[in-house]
């Protein structure tokens, strides 16, 4: 996507809704900034955000800043593609949510200011609302923020940890994971206006289920699971279930929904759906082939490798018009690549 050069690692590409723009994370030494680029790789803006020394104002600092390193990540695009929400420690050690009010504006706006960590923002596809995770009550629960009023609505009150909430394509439901240690399940809020009454488990077994993602048409949900026939907790699969909750939540019924085996899960993102809501792009856990990229047809249950000629691939995503973006390694440095499938 950008020029291949040593000295930085790029990761976690996030397409804007139409695929015209991309935001990704760049690590330089012990700091992380957000890069916003066009689909041709030309860079529009860099965000390196940290608190001022007086701790009263906010500054956006760029390439010459090395001290008091800040960590900026967790990118969420607005539907109009002109704004970004993200999480940052501001160089202070505590994570809050920030808003870039418009592309080109240098100084982000702080959305949360709490002693506990606020993270994992996801922008509603139909409204100016963010769903995110906060530990402000002592546990990691899911909240919605109305961006106009800054009003917060708490959606969950769990005994364990909720993480990685995701809006449905119609903006009515929310997916998330719930659990602790090495056992998480997939949960869904079917109606955000009645979160307590409509919270339901989509999986409930001893295997670890992570990073659920809606299909573009909103009818299916894909996620990583360490379910496998050998019962090896380090071997991962991709499972696809119906979004209406009609599939089994455990046992053989859920195991039959595996569409790809021996995959390399990404901690920062779930499986990458193609726009047709039938195919998924993923990374195969194959060190001899340097972790190649595969595509699986979830209906015909056929998968095959994609000849990207890249090595040590991660962080696969797909734009709304079918262009892939992913992280690959070149001489020990990670860079973002884009690729369009041939017909």
CSV table of C-alpha atoms in Angstrom, one decimal:
chain,number,residue,atom,x,y,z
A,1,UNK,CA,0.0,0.0,0.0
A,2,UNK,CA,2.8,2.4,0.9
A,3,UNK,CA,6.5,2.3,0.2
A,4,UNK,CA,8.3,-0.6,1.7
A,5,UNK,CA,10.8,0.7,4.3
A,6,UNK,CA,12.5,-0.4,7.4
A,7,UNK,CA,11.9,1.2,10.8
A,8,UNK,CA,8.2,0.8,11.3
A,9,UNK,CA,5.6,-1.9,11.5
A,10,UNK,CA,2.1,-1.4,10.0
A,11,UNK,CA,-0.9,-3.4,11.1
A,12,UNK,CA,-4.7,-3.7,11.4
A,13,UNK,CA,-6.0,-2.1,8.2
A,14,UNK,CA,-9.6,-0.8,8.4
A,15,UNK,CA,-11.4,0.1,5.2
A,16,UNK,CA,-13.8,3.0,5.2
A,17,UNK,CA,-17.4,2.0,4.4
A,18,UNK,CA,-17.0,2.5,0.6
A,19,UNK,CA,-13.4,1.4,0.4
A,20,UNK,CA,-12.1,4.7,-0.8
A,21,UNK,CA,-10.0,5.3,2.3
A,22,UNK,CA,-8.1,3.1,4.8
A,23,UNK,CA,-6.8,3.7,8.3
A,24,UNK,CA,-4.2,1.5,9.9
A,25,UNK,CA,-1.8,1.5,12.8
A,26,UNK,CA,1.9,2.2,12.5
A,27,UNK,CA,4.4,1.3,15.3
A,28,UNK,CA,7.6,3.3,15.4
A,29,UNK,CA,9.8,2.2,18.3
A,30,UNK,CA,7.5,2.3,21.4
A,31,UNK,CA,4.8,4.5,20.0
A,32,UNK,CA,1.8,3.8,17.8
A,33,UNK,CA,0.2,6.3,15.4
A,34,UNK,CA,-2.8,6.0,13.1
A,35,UNK,CA,-2.2,6.5,9.4
A,36,UNK,CA,-5.1,7.5,7.1
A,37,UNK,CA,-4.5,6.9,3.4
A,38,UNK,CA,-6.3,6.7,0.1
A,39,UNK,CA,-6.8,3.3,-1.5
A,40,UNK,CA,-3.8,4.0,-3.8
A,41,UNK,CA,-1.5,4.4,-0.8
A,42,UNK,CA,-1.2,8.2,-0.7
A,43,UNK,CA,-1.2,9.3,2.9
A,44,UNK,CA,-3.8,11.9,3.9
A,45,UNK,CA,-3.1,12.3,7.6
A,46,UNK,CA,-1.1,10.9,10.6
A,47,UNK,CA,-2.6,10.9,14.1
A,48,UNK,CA,-0.2,10.8,17.0
A,49,UNK,CA,-2.2,11.9,20.0
A,50,UNK,CA,-1.1,12.6,23.6
A,51,UNK,CA,-1.9,14.7,26.5
A,52,UNK,CA,-0.2,18.0,27.0
A,53,UNK,CA,2.3,18.4,29.8
A,54,UNK,CA,-0.2,20.5,31.7
A,55,UNK,CA,-2.7,17.7,31.3
A,56,UNK,CA,-5.4,20.2,30.4
A,57,UNK,CA,-5.2,20.5,26.6
A,58,UNK,CA,-4.8,17.9,23.9
A,59,UNK,CA,-2.1,18.0,21.3
A,60,UNK,CA,-1.7,16.0,18.1
A,61,UNK,CA,2.0,15.3,17.7
A,62,UNK,CA,3.8,13.8,14.8
A,63,UNK,CA,7.1,12.3,13.6
A,64,UNK,CA,9.4,14.2,15.9
A,65,UNK,CA,7.9,13.0,19.1
A,66,UNK,CA,9.6,10.1,20.9
A,67,UNK,CA,9.2,10.8,24.6
A,68,UNK,CA,6.1,10.0,26.6
A,69,UNK,CA,5.0,7.5,23.9
A,70,UNK,CA,1.4,7.2,23.2
A,71,UNK,CA,-0.5,4.2,21.9
A,72,UNK,CA,-3.3,5.0,19.4
A,73,UNK,CA,-5.4,2.1,18.1
A,74,UNK,CA,-8.9,0.7,17.9
A,75,UNK,CA,-10.0,2.5,14.7
A,76,UNK,CA,-13.8,3.0,13.9
A,77,UNK,CA,-14.9,4.8,10.8
A,78,UNK,CA,-18.1,6.9,10.7
A,79,UNK,CA,-20.7,6.1,8.0
A,80,UNK,CA,-19.9,9.4,6.2
A,81,UNK,CA,-16.2,8.4,6.0
A,82,UNK,CA,-15.1,11.9,7.3
A,83,UNK,CA,-14.6,11.0,11.0
A,84,UNK,CA,-12.8,8.5,13.1
A,85,UNK,CA,-13.1,7.2,16.6
A,86,UNK,CA,-10.2,5.6,18.3
A,87,UNK,CA,-8.7,4.7,21.7
A,88,UNK,CA,-5.6,6.3,23.0
A,89,UNK,CA,-3.6,6.4,26.2
A,90,UNK,CA,-2.5,9.9,25.3
A,91,UNK,CA,1.0,9.1,26.7
A,92,UNK,CA,-0.6,8.9,30.2
A,93,UNK,CA,-1.0,5.2,30.7
A,94,UNK,CA,-4.8,5.2,30.7
A,95,UNK,CA,-7.0,4.5,27.7
A,96,UNK,CA,-9.9,6.7,26.7
A,97,UNK,CA,-11.9,7.2,23.5
A,98,UNK,CA,-11.2,10.1,21.1
A,99,UNK,CA,-12.9,11.5,18.0
A,100,UNK,CA,-11.3,13.0,15.0
A,101,UNK,CA,-14.2,15.4,14.1
A,102,UNK,CA,-13.2,15.7,10.4
A,103,UNK,CA,-10.3,14.4,8.2
A,104,UNK,CA,-7.5,16.9,8.2
A,105,UNK,CA,-8.3,18.3,11.7
A,106,UNK,CA,-5.2,17.9,13.8
A,107,UNK,CA,-6.6,18.0,17.3
A,108,UNK,CA,-8.9,15.1,18.3
A,109,UNK,CA,-11.7,15.6,20.8
A,110,UNK,CA,-11.8,13.5,23.9
A,111,UNK,CA,-15.0,11.5,24.3
A,112,UNK,CA,-14.4,9.8,27.6
A,113,UNK,CA,-12.4,10.8,30.7
A,114,UNK,CA,-12.5,8.0,33.3
A,115,UNK,CA,-9.9,6.4,35.5
A,116,UNK,CA,-10.8,3.0,34.0
A,117,UNK,CA,-10.0,1.8,30.5
A,118,UNK,CA,-12.4,2.6,27.7
A,119,UNK,CA,-11.8,0.7,24.5
A,120,UNK,CA,-13.0,-1.2,21.4
A,121,UNK,CA,-15.2,1.5,19.8
A,122,UNK,CA,-17.4,0.5,16.9
A,123,UNK,CA,-19.5,3.1,15.0
A,124,UNK,CA,-23.1,2.4,14.3
A,125,UNK,CA,-23.7,2.1,10.5
A,126,UNK,CA,-26.9,4.1,10.7
A,127,UNK,CA,-26.4,6.7,13.5
A,128,UNK,CA,-23.9,8.8,15.3
A,129,UNK,CA,-23.5,6.3,18.2
A,130,UNK,CA,-20.5,4.3,19.4
A,131,UNK,CA,-20.7,1.0,21.2
A,132,UNK,CA,-17.6,0.4,23.3
A,133,UNK,CA,-16.3,-1.4,26.4
A,134,UNK,CA,-15.6,0.3,29.7
A,135,UNK,CA,-14.3,-0.9,33.0
A,136,UNK,CA,-15.7,2.1,34.9
A,137,UNK,CA,-17.8,0.0,37.3
A,138,UNK,CA,-15.0,-2.4,38.0
A,139,UNK,CA,-15.9,-4.9,35.3
A,140,UNK,CA,-15.7,-4.7,31.5
A,141,UNK,CA,-19.2,-3.9,30.3
A,142,UNK,CA,-20.7,-2.7,27.0
A,143,UNK,CA,-21.9,0.9,26.7
A,144,UNK,CA,-23.4,3.1,23.9
A,145,UNK,CA,-22.5,6.7,23.5
A,146,UNK,CA,-24.7,9.2,21.6
A,147,UNK,CA,-22.1,11.4,20.0
A,148,UNK,CA,-24.4,14.5,19.9
A,149,UNK,CA,-25.3,14.5,23.5
A,150,UNK,CA,-22.4,12.4,24.9
A,151,UNK,CA,-25.0,10.5,26.8
A,152,UNK,CA,-23.9,7.0,27.9
A,153,UNK,CA,-26.2,4.0,28.1
A,154,UNK,CA,-25.0,0.8,29.9
A,155,UNK,CA,-26.1,-2.3,28.1
A,156,UNK,CA,-24.6,-5.1,30.1
A,157,UNK,CA,-24.0,-6.0,33.8
A,158,UNK,CA,-22.0,-9.2,33.7
A,159,UNK,CA,-20.0,-11.1,36.3
A,160,UNK,CA,-17.3,-11.7,33.7
A,161,UNK,CA,-15.8,-9.7,30.9
A,162,UNK,CA,-17.6,-8.4,27.8
A,163,UNK,CA,-15.3,-7.5,24.8
A,164,UNK,CA,-15.2,-6.5,21.2
A,165,UNK,CA,-18.8,-5.3,20.6
A,166,UNK,CA,-19.9,-5.1,17.0
A,167,UNK,CA,-23.0,-3.4,15.5
A,168,UNK,CA,-25.2,-5.4,13.1
A,169,UNK,CA,-25.4,-3.9,9.5
A,170,UNK,CA,-28.9,-2.5,10.3
A,171,UNK,CA,-27.7,-0.9,13.5
A,172,UNK,CA,-30.3,-2.8,15.7
A,173,UNK,CA,-28.3,-5.6,17.3
A,174,UNK,CA,-24.8,-5.9,18.9
A,175,UNK,CA,-22.5,-8.9,19.0
A,176,UNK,CA,-19.8,-9.4,21.6
A,177,UNK,CA,-17.8,-12.0,23.5
A,178,UNK,CA,-18.3,-12.8,27.1
A,179,UNK,CA,-16.2,-14.8,29.5
A,180,UNK,CA,-12.8,-15.0,31.3
A,181,UNK,CA,-9.4,-16.5,31.0
A,182,UNK,CA,-9.4,-18.9,28.1
A,183,UNK,CA,-13.2,-19.5,27.8
A,184,UNK,CA,-15.3,-17.0,26.0
A,185,UNK,CA,-18.7,-17.4,24.3
A,186,UNK,CA,-20.5,-15.4,21.7
A,187,UNK,CA,-23.4,-13.2,22.9
A,188,UNK,CA,-25.9,-11.0,21.1
A,189,UNK,CA,-28.2,-8.2,22.1
A,190,UNK,CA,-31.1,-8.5,19.8
A,191,UNK,CA,-32.6,-5.1,20.6
A,192,UNK,CA,-30.4,-2.3,21.9
A,193,UNK,CA,-33.5,-0.6,23.3
A,194,UNK,CA,-34.1,-3.7,25.5
A,195,UNK,CA,-30.6,-4.9,26.2
A,196,UNK,CA,-31.2,-6.9,29.4
A,197,UNK,CA,-34.3,-8.7,28.1
A,198,UNK,CA,-32.8,-9.5,24.7
A,199,UNK,CA,-29.2,-10.6,25.7
A,200,UNK,CA,-28.7,-14.2,24.6
A,201,UNK,CA,-25.9,-16.7,24.2
A,202,UNK,CA,-25.1,-17.9,20.7
A,203,UNK,CA,-22.5,-20.4,21.9
A,204,UNK,CA,-22.2,-22.1,25.3
A,205,UNK,CA,-19.4,-24.7,25.5
A,206,UNK,CA,-15.9,-25.3,26.9
A,207,UNK,CA,-14.1,-24.0,23.7
A,208,UNK,CA,-12.9,-20.5,23.4
A,209,UNK,CA,-14.9,-18.4,20.9
A,210,UNK,CA,-13.5,-15.1,19.7
A,211,UNK,CA,-14.1,-12.1,17.5
A,212,UNK,CA,-17.5,-12.5,16.0
A,213,UNK,CA,-18.2,-10.7,12.8
A,214,UNK,CA,-21.5,-10.1,11.0
A,215,UNK,CA,-21.8,-11.0,7.3
A,216,UNK,CA,-22.5,-8.0,5.1
A,217,UNK,CA,-26.1,-9.0,4.7
A,218,UNK,CA,-26.5,-9.5,8.4
A,219,UNK,CA,-27.8,-13.1,8.1
A,220,UNK,CA,-24.7,-14.9,9.4
A,221,UNK,CA,-22.0,-14.6,12.0
A,222,UNK,CA,-18.4,-15.9,11.7
A,223,UNK,CA,-16.0,-16.3,14.6
A,224,UNK,CA,-12.8,-18.0,15.6
A,225,UNK,CA,-13.1,-21.1,17.9
A,226,UNK,CA,-10.5,-23.4,19.3
A,227,UNK,CA,-12.8,-26.3,18.8
A,228,UNK,CA,-11.1,-29.2,16.9
A,229,UNK,CA,-11.3,-33.0,16.8
A,230,UNK,CA,-8.0,-33.4,18.6
A,231,UNK,CA,-9.3,-31.1,21.4
A,232,UNK,CA,-6.1,-29.1,21.1
A,233,UNK,CA,-6.7,-25.6,22.6
A,234,UNK,CA,-4.0,-24.1,20.3
A,235,UNK,CA,-5.6,-25.2,17.0
A,236,UNK,CA,-8.3,-22.8,15.7
A,237,UNK,CA,-11.2,-23.0,13.3
A,238,UNK,CA,-13.7,-20.6,11.8
A,239,UNK,CA,-17.4,-21.3,12.6
A,240,UNK,CA,-20.3,-19.7,10.8
A,241,UNK,CA,-23.8,-19.7,12.4
A,242,UNK,CA,-27.2,-18.1,11.6
A,243,UNK,CA,-27.6,-14.6,13.0
A,244,UNK,CA,-31.1,-15.3,14.1
A,245,UNK,CA,-29.9,-17.6,16.8
A,246,UNK,CA,-31.5,-20.7,15.3
A,247,UNK,CA,-28.4,-22.9,15.4
A,248,UNK,CA,-27.1,-25.1,18.2
A,249,UNK,CA,-25.2,-23.3,20.9
A,250,UNK,CA,-23.0,-26.3,21.8
A,251,UNK,CA,-22.1,-29.9,21.1
A,252,UNK,CA,-22.2,-31.6,17.7
A,253,UNK,CA,-24.7,-29.2,16.3
A,254,UNK,CA,-22.4,-26.3,16.7
A,255,UNK,CA,-19.3,-28.4,15.7
A,256,UNK,CA,-20.9,-29.1,12.4
A,257,UNK,CA,-20.8,-25.3,11.6
A,258,UNK,CA,-17.0,-25.3,11.1
A,259,UNK,CA,-16.2,-24.0,7.7
A,260,UNK,CA,-12.4,-23.8,7.9
A,261,UNK,CA,-9.8,-25.6,10.0
A,262,UNK,CA,-6.3,-24.9,11.2
A,263,UNK,CA,-6.6,-21.1,10.8
A,264,UNK,CA,-4.5,-18.3,12.2
A,265,UNK,CA,-6.7,-16.1,14.4
A,266,UNK,CA,-6.1,-12.4,14.7
A,267,UNK,CA,-6.4,-10.9,18.1
A,268,UNK,CA,-7.5,-7.5,16.7
A,269,UNK,CA,-10.1,-8.6,14.1
A,270,UNK,CA,-12.5,-11.4,13.2
A,271,UNK,CA,-12.8,-13.4,9.9
A,272,UNK,CA,-13.0,-11.3,6.8
A,273,UNK,CA,-16.3,-11.6,4.9
A,274,UNK,CA,-16.4,-10.9,1.2
A,275,UNK,CA,-19.3,-8.6,0.0
A,276,UNK,CA,-21.3,-11.6,-1.2
A,277,UNK,CA,-21.8,-12.8,2.4
A,278,UNK,CA,-20.7,-16.3,1.1
A,279,UNK,CA,-16.9,-16.3,1.1
A,280,UNK,CA,-14.5,-15.7,3.9
A,281,UNK,CA,-10.8,-14.7,3.6
A,282,UNK,CA,-8.5,-16.1,6.3
A,283,UNK,CA,-4.9,-17.0,7.1
A,284,UNK,CA,-3.9,-20.6,7.2
A,285,UNK,CA,-1.8,-21.8,10.1
A,286,UNK,CA,1.0,-23.2,7.9
A,287,UNK,CA,4.5,-22.1,8.8
A,288,UNK,CA,6.0,-24.1,6.0
A,289,UNK,CA,4.1,-22.0,3.5
A,290,UNK,CA,4.6,-18.9,5.6
A,291,UNK,CA,1.0,-18.6,6.7
A,292,UNK,CA,-0.7,-18.2,3.3
A,293,UNK,CA,-4.1,-16.5,2.7
A,294,UNK,CA,-7.0,-18.7,1.8
A,295,UNK,CA,-10.6,-18.2,0.7
A,296,UNK,CA,-13.4,-20.5,1.8
A,297,UNK,CA,-16.9,-20.7,0.2
A,298,UNK,CA,-19.1,-21.2,3.3
A,299,UNK,CA,-22.0,-22.7,1.4
A,300,UNK,CA,-20.1,-25.2,-0.8
A,301,UNK,CA,-17.5,-25.8,1.9
A,302,UNK,CA,-14.6,-25.4,-0.6
A,303,UNK,CA,-11.5,-23.5,0.2
A,304,UNK,CA,-8.3,-22.8,-1.7
A,305,UNK,CA,-5.2,-20.6,-1.4
A,306,UNK,CA,-4.9,-17.1,-2.9
A,307,UNK,CA,-1.6,-16.5,-4.6
A,308,UNK,CA,-0.6,-13.2,-3.0
A,309,UNK,CA,3.2,-14.1,-3.0
A,310,UNK,CA,3.4,-12.6,0.5
A,311,UNK,CA,4.7,-14.2,3.7
A,312,UNK,CA,3.7,-14.2,7.3
A,313,UNK,CA,0.2,-12.7,6.6
A,314,UNK,CA,-2.2,-11.4,9.3
A,315,UNK,CA,-5.0,-8.8,9.8
A,316,UNK,CA,-7.0,-9.6,6.7
A,317,UNK,CA,-9.9,-7.3,5.9
A,318,UNK,CA,-12.2,-6.8,2.9
A,319,UNK,CA,-13.6,-3.6,1.5
A,320,UNK,CA,-17.2,-3.2,0.4
A,321,UNK,CA,-16.2,-3.6,-3.2
A,322,UNK,CA,-14.1,-6.7,-2.6
A,323,UNK,CA,-10.6,-5.4,-2.3
A,324,UNK,CA,-8.4,-7.2,0.3
A,325,UNK,CA,-6.1,-5.5,2.7
A,326,UNK,CA,-3.7,-7.4,5.0
A,327,UNK,CA,-0.4,-7.3,6.8
A,328,UNK,CA,2.6,-9.2,5.5
A,329,UNK,CA,6.3,-9.3,6.5
A,330,UNK,CA,9.2,-8.0,4.4
A,331,UNK,CA,12.7,-8.4,5.8
A,332,UNK,CA,11.4,-8.5,9.4
A,333,UNK,CA,9.1,-5.5,9.0
A,334,UNK,CA,5.3,-5.6,8.6
A,335,UNK,CA,3.6,-3.7,5.8
A,336,UNK,CA,0.1,-3.3,4.5
A,337,UNK,CA,-0.8,-4.9,1.1
A,338,UNK,CA,-3.9,-4.6,-1.0
A,339,UNK,CA,-5.1,-7.1,-3.6
A,340,UNK,CA,-8.2,-7.5,-5.8
A,341,UNK,CA,-9.3,-11.0,-6.7
A,342,UNK,CA,-9.4,-12.0,-10.3
A,343,UNK,CA,-12.8,-12.9,-11.7
